[in-house]
Each structure stands twice: as C-alpha cells, then as structure tokens.
Short mmCIF file of C-alpha atoms in Angstrom, two decimals:
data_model
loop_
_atom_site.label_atom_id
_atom_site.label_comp_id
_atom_site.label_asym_id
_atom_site.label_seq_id
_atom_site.Cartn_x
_atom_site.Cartn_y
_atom_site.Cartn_z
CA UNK A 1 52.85 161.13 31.84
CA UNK A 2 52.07 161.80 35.58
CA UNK A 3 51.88 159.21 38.24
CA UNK A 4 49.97 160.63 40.96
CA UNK A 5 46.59 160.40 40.57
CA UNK A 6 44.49 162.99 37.99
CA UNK A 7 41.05 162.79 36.87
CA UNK A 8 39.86 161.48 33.76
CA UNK A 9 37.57 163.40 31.21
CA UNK A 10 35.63 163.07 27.69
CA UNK A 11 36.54 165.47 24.92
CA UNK A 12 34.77 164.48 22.34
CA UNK A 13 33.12 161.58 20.85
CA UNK A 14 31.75 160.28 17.44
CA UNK A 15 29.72 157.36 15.92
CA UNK A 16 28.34 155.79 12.46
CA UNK A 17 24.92 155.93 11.81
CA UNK A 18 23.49 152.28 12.90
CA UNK A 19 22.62 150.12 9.80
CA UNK A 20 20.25 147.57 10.14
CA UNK A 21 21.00 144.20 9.96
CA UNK A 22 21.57 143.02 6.42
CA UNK A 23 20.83 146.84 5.87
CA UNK A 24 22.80 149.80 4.21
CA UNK A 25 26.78 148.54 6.33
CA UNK A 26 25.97 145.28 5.61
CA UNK A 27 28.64 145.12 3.03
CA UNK A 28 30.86 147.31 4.74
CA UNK A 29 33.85 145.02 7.23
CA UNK A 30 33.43 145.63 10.86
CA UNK A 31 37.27 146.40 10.87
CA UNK A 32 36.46 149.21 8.67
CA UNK A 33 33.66 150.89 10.53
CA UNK A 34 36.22 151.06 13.61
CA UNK A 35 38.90 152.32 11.56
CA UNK A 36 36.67 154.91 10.46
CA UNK A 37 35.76 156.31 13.42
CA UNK A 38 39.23 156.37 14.72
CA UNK A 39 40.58 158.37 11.71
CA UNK A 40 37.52 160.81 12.53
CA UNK A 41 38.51 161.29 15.74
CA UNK A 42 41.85 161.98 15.05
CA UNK A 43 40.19 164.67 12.21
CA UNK A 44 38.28 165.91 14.67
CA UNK A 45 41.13 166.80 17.14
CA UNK A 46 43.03 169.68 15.82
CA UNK A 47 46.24 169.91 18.29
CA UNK A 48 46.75 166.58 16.92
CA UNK A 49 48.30 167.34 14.20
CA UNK A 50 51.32 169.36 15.91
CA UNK A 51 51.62 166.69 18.62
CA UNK A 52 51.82 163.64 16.55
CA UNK A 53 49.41 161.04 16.78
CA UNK A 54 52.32 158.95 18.77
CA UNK A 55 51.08 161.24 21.36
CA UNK A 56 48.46 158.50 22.11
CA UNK A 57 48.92 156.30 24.95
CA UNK A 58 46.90 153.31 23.67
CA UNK A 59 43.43 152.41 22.35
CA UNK A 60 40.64 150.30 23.44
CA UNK A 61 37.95 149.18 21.90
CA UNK A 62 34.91 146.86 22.95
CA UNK A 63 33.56 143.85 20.71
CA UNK A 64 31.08 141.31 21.63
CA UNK A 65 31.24 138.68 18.75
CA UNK A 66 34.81 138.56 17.62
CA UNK A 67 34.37 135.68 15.66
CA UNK A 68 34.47 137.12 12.12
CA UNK A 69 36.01 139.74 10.19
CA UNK A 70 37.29 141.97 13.71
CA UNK A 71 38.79 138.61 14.87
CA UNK A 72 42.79 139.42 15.73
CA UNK A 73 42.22 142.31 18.45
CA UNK A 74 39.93 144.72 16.47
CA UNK A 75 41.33 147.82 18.56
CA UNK A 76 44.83 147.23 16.77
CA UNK A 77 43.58 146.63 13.06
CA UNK A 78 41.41 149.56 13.20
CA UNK A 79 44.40 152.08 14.56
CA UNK A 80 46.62 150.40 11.54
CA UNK A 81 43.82 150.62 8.93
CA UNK A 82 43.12 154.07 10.10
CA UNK A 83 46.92 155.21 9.68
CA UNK A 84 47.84 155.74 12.88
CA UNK A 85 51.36 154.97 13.86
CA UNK A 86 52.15 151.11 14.59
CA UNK A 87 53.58 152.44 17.88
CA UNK A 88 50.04 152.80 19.26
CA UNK A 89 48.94 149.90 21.64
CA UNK A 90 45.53 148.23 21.09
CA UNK A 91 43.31 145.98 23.25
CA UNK A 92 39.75 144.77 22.33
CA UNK A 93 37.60 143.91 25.12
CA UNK A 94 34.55 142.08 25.30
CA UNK A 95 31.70 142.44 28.26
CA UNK A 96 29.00 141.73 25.67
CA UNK A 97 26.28 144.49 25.21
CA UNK A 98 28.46 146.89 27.34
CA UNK A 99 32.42 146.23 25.87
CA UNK A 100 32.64 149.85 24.95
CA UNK A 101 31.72 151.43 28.37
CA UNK A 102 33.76 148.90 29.61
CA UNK A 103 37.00 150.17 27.63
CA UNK A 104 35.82 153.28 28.53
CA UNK A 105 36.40 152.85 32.25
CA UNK A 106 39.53 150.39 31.58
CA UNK A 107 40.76 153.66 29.77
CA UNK A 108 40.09 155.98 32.23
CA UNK A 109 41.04 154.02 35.30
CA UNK A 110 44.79 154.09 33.36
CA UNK A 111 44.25 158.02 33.29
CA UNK A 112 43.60 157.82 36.99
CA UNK A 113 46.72 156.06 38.25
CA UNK A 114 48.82 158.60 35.44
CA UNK A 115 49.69 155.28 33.46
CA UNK A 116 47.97 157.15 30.46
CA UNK A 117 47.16 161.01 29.42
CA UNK A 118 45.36 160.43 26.75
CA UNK A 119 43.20 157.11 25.39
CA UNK A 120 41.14 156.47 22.62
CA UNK A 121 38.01 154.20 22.88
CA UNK A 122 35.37 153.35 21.37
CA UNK A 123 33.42 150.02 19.89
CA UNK A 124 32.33 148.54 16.79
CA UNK A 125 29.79 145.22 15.52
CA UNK A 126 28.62 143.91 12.45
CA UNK A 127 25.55 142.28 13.36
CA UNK A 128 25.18 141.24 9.66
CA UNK A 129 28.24 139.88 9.18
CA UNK A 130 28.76 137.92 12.06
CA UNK A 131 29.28 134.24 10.64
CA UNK A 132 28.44 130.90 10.98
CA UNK A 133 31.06 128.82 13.36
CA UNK A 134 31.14 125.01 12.83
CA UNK A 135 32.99 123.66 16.13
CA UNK A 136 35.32 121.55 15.61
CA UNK A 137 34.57 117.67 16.62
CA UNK A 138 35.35 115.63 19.43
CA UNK A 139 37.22 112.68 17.36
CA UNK A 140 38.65 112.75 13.77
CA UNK A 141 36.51 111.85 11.16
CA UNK A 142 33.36 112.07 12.54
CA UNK A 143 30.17 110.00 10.27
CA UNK A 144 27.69 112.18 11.33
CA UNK A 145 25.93 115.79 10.19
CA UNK A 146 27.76 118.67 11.99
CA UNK A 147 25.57 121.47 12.97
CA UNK A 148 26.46 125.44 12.18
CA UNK A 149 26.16 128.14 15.09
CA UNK A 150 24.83 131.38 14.08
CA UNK A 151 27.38 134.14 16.41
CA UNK A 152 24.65 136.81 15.58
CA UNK A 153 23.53 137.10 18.92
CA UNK A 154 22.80 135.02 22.57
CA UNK A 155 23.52 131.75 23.75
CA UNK A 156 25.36 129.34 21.19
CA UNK A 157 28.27 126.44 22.05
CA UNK A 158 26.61 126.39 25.37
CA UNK A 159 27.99 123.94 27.88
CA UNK A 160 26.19 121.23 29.06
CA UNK A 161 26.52 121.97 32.62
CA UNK A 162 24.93 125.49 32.51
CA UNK A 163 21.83 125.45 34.31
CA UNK A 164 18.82 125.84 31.81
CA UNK A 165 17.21 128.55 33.47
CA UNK A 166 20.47 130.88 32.51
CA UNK A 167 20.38 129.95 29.09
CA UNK A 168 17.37 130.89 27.97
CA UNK A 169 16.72 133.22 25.04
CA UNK A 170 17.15 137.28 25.72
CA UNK A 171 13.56 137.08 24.96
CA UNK A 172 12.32 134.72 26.98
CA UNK A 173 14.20 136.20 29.87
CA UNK A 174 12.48 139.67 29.13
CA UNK A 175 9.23 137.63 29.57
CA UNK A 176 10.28 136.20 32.93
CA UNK A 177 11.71 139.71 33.78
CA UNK A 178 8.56 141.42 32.99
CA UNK A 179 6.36 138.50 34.63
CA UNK A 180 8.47 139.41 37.75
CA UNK A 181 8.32 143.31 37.83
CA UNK A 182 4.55 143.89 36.70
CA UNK A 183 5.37 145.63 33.13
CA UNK A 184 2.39 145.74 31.02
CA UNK A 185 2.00 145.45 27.07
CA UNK A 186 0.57 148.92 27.26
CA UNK A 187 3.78 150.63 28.85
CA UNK A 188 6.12 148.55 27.03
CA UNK A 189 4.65 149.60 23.67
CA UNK A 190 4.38 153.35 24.55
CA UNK A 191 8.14 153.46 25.50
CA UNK A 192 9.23 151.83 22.64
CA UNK A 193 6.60 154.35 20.56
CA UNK A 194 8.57 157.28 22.49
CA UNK A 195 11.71 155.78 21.71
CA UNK A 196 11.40 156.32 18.31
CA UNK A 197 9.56 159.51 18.26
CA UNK A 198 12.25 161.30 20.27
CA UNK A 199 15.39 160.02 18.15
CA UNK A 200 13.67 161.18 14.99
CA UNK A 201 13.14 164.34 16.80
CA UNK A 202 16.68 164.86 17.90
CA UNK A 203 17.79 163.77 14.26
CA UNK A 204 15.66 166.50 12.80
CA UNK A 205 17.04 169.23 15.53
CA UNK A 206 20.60 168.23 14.61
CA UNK A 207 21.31 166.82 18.20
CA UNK A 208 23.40 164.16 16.29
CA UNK A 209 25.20 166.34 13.64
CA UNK A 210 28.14 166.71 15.65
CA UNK A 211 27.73 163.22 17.00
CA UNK A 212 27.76 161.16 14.01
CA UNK A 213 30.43 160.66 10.93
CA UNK A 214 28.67 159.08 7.67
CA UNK A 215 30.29 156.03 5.90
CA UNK A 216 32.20 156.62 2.54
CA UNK A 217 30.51 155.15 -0.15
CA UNK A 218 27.08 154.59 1.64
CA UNK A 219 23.28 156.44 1.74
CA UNK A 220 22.99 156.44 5.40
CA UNK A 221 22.70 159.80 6.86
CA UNK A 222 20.78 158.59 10.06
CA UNK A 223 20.77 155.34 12.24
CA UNK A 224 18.35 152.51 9.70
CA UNK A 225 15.86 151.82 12.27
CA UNK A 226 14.21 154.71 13.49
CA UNK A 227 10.61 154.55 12.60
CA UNK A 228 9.12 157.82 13.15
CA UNK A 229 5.30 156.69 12.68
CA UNK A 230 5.57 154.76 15.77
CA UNK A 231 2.34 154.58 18.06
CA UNK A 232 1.57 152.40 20.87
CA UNK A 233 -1.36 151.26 18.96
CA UNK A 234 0.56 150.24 15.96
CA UNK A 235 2.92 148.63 18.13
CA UNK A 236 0.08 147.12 20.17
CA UNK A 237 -1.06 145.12 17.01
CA UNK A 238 2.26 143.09 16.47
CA UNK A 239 2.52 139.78 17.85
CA UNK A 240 4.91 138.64 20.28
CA UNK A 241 7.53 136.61 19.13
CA UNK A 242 9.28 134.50 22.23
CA UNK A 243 6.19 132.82 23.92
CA UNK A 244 2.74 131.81 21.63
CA UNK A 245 0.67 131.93 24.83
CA UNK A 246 0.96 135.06 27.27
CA UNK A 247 3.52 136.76 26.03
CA UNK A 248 4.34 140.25 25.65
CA UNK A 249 7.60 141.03 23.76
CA UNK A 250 7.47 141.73 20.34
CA UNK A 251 9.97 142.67 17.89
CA UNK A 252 8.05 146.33 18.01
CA UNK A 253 9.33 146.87 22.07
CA UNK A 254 12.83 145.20 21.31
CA UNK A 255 15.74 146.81 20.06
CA UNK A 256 16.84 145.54 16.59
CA UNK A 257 19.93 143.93 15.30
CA UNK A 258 22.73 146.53 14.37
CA UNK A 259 26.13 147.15 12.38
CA UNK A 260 27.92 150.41 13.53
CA UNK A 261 31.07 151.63 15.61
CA UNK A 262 31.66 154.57 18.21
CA UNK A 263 34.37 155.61 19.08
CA UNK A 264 35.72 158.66 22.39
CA UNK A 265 38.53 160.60 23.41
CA UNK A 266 39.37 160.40 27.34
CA UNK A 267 42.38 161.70 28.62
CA UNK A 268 43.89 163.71 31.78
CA UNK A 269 43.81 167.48 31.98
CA UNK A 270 47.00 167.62 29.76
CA UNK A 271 44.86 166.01 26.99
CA UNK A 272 43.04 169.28 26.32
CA UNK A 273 46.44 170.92 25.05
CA UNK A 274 47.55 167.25 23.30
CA UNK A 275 43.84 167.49 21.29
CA UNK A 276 43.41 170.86 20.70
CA UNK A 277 39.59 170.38 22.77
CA UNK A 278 38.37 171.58 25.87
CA UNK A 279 37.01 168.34 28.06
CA UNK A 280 33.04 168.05 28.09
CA UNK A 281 32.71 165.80 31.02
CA UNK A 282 34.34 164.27 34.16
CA UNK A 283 33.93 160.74 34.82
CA UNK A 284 32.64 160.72 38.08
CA UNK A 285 31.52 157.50 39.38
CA UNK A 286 31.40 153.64 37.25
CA UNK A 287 30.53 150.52 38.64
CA UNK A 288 30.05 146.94 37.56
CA UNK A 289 26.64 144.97 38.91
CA UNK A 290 25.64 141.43 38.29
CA UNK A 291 22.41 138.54 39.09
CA UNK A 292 21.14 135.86 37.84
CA UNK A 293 21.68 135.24 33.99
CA UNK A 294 18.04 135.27 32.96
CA UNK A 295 17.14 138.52 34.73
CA UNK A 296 20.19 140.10 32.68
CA UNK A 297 17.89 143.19 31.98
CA UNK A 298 17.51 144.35 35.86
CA UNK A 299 21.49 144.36 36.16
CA UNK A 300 21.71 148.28 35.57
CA UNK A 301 19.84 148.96 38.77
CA UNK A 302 22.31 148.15 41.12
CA UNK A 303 25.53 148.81 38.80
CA UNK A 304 24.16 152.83 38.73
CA UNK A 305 23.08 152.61 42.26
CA UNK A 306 27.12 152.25 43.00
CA UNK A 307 28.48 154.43 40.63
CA UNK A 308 25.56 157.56 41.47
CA UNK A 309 27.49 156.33 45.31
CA UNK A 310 30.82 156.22 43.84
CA UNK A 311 30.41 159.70 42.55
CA UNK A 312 29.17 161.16 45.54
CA UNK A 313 26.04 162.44 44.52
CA UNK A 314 22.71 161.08 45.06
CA UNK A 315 19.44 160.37 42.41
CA UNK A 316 18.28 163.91 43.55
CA UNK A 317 21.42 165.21 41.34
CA UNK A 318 20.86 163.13 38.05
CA UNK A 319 19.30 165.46 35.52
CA UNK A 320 20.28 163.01 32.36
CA UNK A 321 19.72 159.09 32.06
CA UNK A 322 21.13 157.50 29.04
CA UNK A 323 19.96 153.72 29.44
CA UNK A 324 20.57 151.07 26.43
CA UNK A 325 17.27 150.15 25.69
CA UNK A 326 17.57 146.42 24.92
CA UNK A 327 13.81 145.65 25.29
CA UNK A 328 10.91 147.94 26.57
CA UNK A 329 10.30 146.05 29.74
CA UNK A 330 13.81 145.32 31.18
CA UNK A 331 14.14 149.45 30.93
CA UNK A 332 10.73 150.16 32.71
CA UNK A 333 12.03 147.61 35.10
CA UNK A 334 15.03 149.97 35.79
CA UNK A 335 13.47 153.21 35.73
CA UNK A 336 10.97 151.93 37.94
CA UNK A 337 13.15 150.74 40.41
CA UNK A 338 15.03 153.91 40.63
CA UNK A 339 11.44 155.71 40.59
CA UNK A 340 13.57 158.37 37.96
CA UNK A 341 11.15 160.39 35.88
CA UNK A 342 11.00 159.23 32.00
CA UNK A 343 10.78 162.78 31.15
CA UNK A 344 15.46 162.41 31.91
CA UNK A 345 15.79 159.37 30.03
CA UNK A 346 17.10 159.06 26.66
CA UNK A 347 15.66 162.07 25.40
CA UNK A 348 17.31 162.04 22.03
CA UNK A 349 15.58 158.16 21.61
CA UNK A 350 17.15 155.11 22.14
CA UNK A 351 18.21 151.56 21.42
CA UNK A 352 14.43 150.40 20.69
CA UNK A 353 14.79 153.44 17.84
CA UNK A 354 18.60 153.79 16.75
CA UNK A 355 19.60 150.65 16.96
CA UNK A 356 22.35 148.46 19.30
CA UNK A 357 25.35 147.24 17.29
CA UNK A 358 26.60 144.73 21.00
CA UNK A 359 30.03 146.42 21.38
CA UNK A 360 29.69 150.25 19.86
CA UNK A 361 26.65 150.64 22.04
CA UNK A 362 28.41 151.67 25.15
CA UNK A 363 30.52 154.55 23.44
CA UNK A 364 27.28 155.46 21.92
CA UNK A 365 25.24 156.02 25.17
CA UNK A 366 28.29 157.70 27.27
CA UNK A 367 28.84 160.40 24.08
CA UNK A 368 25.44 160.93 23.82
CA UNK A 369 25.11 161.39 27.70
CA UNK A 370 27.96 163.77 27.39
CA UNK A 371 26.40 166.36 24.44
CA UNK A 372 23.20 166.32 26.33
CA UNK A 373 24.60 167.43 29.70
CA UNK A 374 26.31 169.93 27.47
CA UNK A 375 23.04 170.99 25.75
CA UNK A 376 21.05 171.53 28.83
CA UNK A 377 24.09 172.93 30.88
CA UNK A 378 22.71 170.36 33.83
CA UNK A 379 25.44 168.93 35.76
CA UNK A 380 25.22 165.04 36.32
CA UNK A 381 24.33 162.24 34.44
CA UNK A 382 24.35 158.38 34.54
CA UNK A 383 24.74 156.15 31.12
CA UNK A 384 24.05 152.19 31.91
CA UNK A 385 23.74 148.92 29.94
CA UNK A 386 22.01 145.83 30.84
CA UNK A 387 24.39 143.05 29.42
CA UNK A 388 23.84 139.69 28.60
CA UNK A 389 24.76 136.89 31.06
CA UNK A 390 23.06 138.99 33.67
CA UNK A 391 25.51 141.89 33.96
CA UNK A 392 25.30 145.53 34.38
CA UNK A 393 27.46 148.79 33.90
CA UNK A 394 27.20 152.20 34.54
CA UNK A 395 29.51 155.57 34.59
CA UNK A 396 28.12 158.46 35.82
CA UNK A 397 29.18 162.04 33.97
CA UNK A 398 29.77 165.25 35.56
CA UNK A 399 29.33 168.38 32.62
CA UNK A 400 32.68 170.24 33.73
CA UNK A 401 30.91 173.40 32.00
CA UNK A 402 27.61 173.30 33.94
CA UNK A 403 25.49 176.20 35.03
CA UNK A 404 26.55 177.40 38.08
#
C-alpha cells in the first residue's frame, strides 16, 4: 500500500436489474441483493483468485433507509453473506439518493492518500421492503393511538422545528422547482417519453449485458419499469398527482420506486494486476453542492459545476452526462442551466425508465457513465444526483482508453 499520493480508477462495475416496488425483488432481502453483487464482482475479477480476496482493502456501500432488513452496516453483512473473508472492513454510508457515489468518492479519496489500493463499492435498497417504524413514546404507558411511519421514502419523524417550507413532499418541491425555472408539461413529458425509449433501446443493443448480473431464482432479465410505448401524448393524459389545481408532475415524468443494488471496483494503478482488469476510467474531479431543502432537484448544478473545475476541464470537454433522473423537471432544470445538449445525457435511458432503488443509484449512474465513455471512445464525462434534503453530487470520469 503506497502513501504518496496515486490516482484512483474504475475497473469494472455491475448491477441487478431494478424491480419495481412490490415487483419481481420484492421478496428477495436487501442484504441479499448487495451480497450478490459483491460475489459478482469478485467473479468477475479474475486475478482475484491468485491474490486472495484478503487482498481487499475495505468496502463501502451506500444505503438511504437502513431501517429494515440492511439495518447493522449493510456493507459488512453483504461481504460476509457473499463469502468474502471476515478480515474485510465494511462501512455503509448514507447521503440519501446519492450514498453510492458518495462511497464511491469516500473510496477513492482513501486510494488517493495510498490508505487503500483497492476498494469495493457499491449500493443497494429495497424500496418494497422498507418497513413501518412505530417511534417509541415520550412517557411509559401511553393511553393513546400510536401512529406508524412508512420509511419508503421522504420526510417522516420530522422535527417540529424544521421550517415547513423544507419539508414538503419531493413532489411538491418539483412543483415549486418547476414553477421557479419555467419547465413546461410538454418538455417534462417528452423527457420522461425519451427516457424510456432510449433504455429499452440500449437493453435491446446489449449496452447493459455486461452491466447487469440477474437474481437467482427470479424472471427479471431487465430493470421492471421501463415502458417502451412511452409517448409524450400518453404521458400528457395522466394526471398529476402532488397539487389538484396547476400542477404538473405526474407519476408518468417521475421516477418510480425501486429494489436493486450496484456495486464497483476502484482501486490504484496496482489494482489492475490485484483484479486481473485493465482500469476503464480515472476519477477526475467530485464535488458536493447544497440549497435550500425544497429546491433539492437544482443541487446537481453547482455540485458538477465544481467537480467539471476540480477536474480541470471545462463543459466544452463533457461528451457524456449521466444525471439521476428523479423527476422530469428538476433534470430539465439542470440541463438547462448548464445549456448541455440532451442529445449527451443519459443516452442508455434513465431513472424516469430503469428505475432508482435511493442508495444503488449512484453506483448505477457512475458504471454506466464509465461503459459509455468506453463505447464512444470520448474522453470526459460527468455522473450527478440531485439528493433529497437539497443536496447534490457529482464525479466527473476521464475514459483512460480514449481516442487520441
């Protein structure tokens, strides 16, 4: 292990299909979607198995709900249910929407500074099993009805001296954000439209073959929610769901609720000889961002703003966007504030289409980022999340095999 300081890069990296919720991983534990995709990407390393998997220097993984079955540091069960030996570290960390990019640059930040040569991250969330929580009352035997707290998703538990206009539903704060920035019905309903025309697409080309690992026992060979027929006009005719009266998002130009994990290889340049892989990407640049709670969505802007900085490049050098699509209008509000072309973003589809299980989602976007730069041989790219609470986080990619 080296302490001077030595760049960190992606090898390789691997998901589950997204399930919908109550869908086709419903039944399957959270704990074991992450320990699946860690065993895979052990599989998929082949120097592995001559180095030992002791060989790894720790593994992070990112998990926004925690409150059910991946309770007790989900990084660590899934590394002992996968196997691996109990020598391996684990830490689960939890930035909401984006915990996976997050352990993603905790990992590669310890690659940096030589503390680590080679990490495994990744993410996992089981939308559908997320459970109730009853909290637990302010004097024994209380007389009256307690109430249950769904941990699905959002605000729950919330303290009484949170300002109301933070705490307002991820809907409802896509209204205000879209009220704000100008997005119409019309463009919000023909992203979401592309969104799922372009994953089915890359699905059909077999741009996620080598990207995806099915789960044992299940009949889910693509992500549950992709929904090919999509049109702005048959998206046009749902009804919005947050507001009765002027309102614009539906469930059509949301993302859905997900179950799936992800899961990457980062390491130093020694790595490649550890794995038995040559390193797709650099990371380049990452930066955090945050604003106001209720305009979580426009947090990406200035989070990829810094890390494009950090990387020393500028826009003019992005060829790839890979942007969590949370809701149609809080992604128009990003693109359009970096005035990128639509044509670079999310090519393969997005969360609107596949799906966004909270804490695999950022392992998701950064692997897909990677395989794209490699497809096109283009050298930079940026992959972002807005995150709830009004947070942001981007890392930007540089394809170490890029066309000269």
């Amino acid at each position: 292990m080296s302490t001077q300081y030595q760049d960190a890069y992606l090898y390789d990296a691997v998901r589950t299909p997204f399930g919908k919720v109550g869908g086709a991983l419903a039944k399957t534990r959270p704990d074991d979607l992450a320990a699946l995709v860690v065993k895979e990407s052990v599989q998929r390393a082949p120097g592995l198995a001559a180095a030992g998997a002791e060989t790894i220097d720790e593994v992070v993984f990112g998990n926004a709900n925690g409150a059910g079955e991946e309770n007790r540091n989900v990084a660590r069960m899934a590394t002992l249910l996968a196997g691996l030996p109990t020598s391996i570290p684990g830490t689960t960390v939890n930035r909401l929407c984006g915990s996976s990019l997050d352990a993603a640059i905790i990992a590669s930040r310890q690659i940096n500074v030589g503390e680590a040569d080679l990490m495994l991250i990744g993410g996992v969330e089981s939308m559908s099993r997320a459970p109730w929580v009853l909290p637990k009352t302010e004097r024994p035997f209380p007389m009256h009805n307690l109430e249950l707290a769904n941990t699905t998703l959002g605000w729950r538990l919330i303290n009484r001296n949170m300002p109301k206009e933070w705490t307002v539903s991820l809907g409802e704060a896509t209204e205000q954000l879209r009220e704000k920035y100008g997005i119409t019905r019309e463009r919000m309903d023909e992203f979401a439209a592309n969104s799922h025309q372009l994953a089915s697409k890359a699905w059909d080309e077999g741009k996620y073959d080598n990207l995806t690992v099915q789960v044992p026992d299940v009949d889910l060979t693509r992500d549950e929610t992709i929904r090919p027929d999509s049109t702005a006009e048959s998206l046009g005719g749902l009804r919005t769901v947050f507001r009765k009266e002027n309102g614009m998002v539906t469930a059509g130009n949301s993302s859905p609720m997900n179950d799936g994990a992800s899961a990457a290889w980062l390491g130093s340049e020694k790595a490649s000889e550890t794995l038995g892989l040559q390193p797709l990407a650099r990371i380049a640049g990452r930066a955090a961002a945050a604003n106001d709670p209720q305009y979580f969505g426009y947090a990406p802007v200035e989070a990829v703003n810094q890390a494009i900085a950090r990387a020393g490049i500028t826009w003019d050098d992005i060829s790839a966007v890979e942007l969590n699509e949370a809701f149609a209008a809080q992604s128009l509000a990003c693109t359009d504030a970096w005035g990128v072309d639509l044509d670079i973003v999310n090519t393969w589809g997005g969360a609107i289409a596949i799906g966004h299980p909270l804490g695999a989602s950022g392992a998701r976007v950064l692997g897909t980022l990677a395989r794209r730069l490699e497809a096109s041989g283009d050298r930079w790219g940026v992959a972002a999340l807005c995150i709830g609470v009004g947070q942001g986080l981007a890392v930007v990619l540089e394809n170490v095999n890029a066309r000269a």
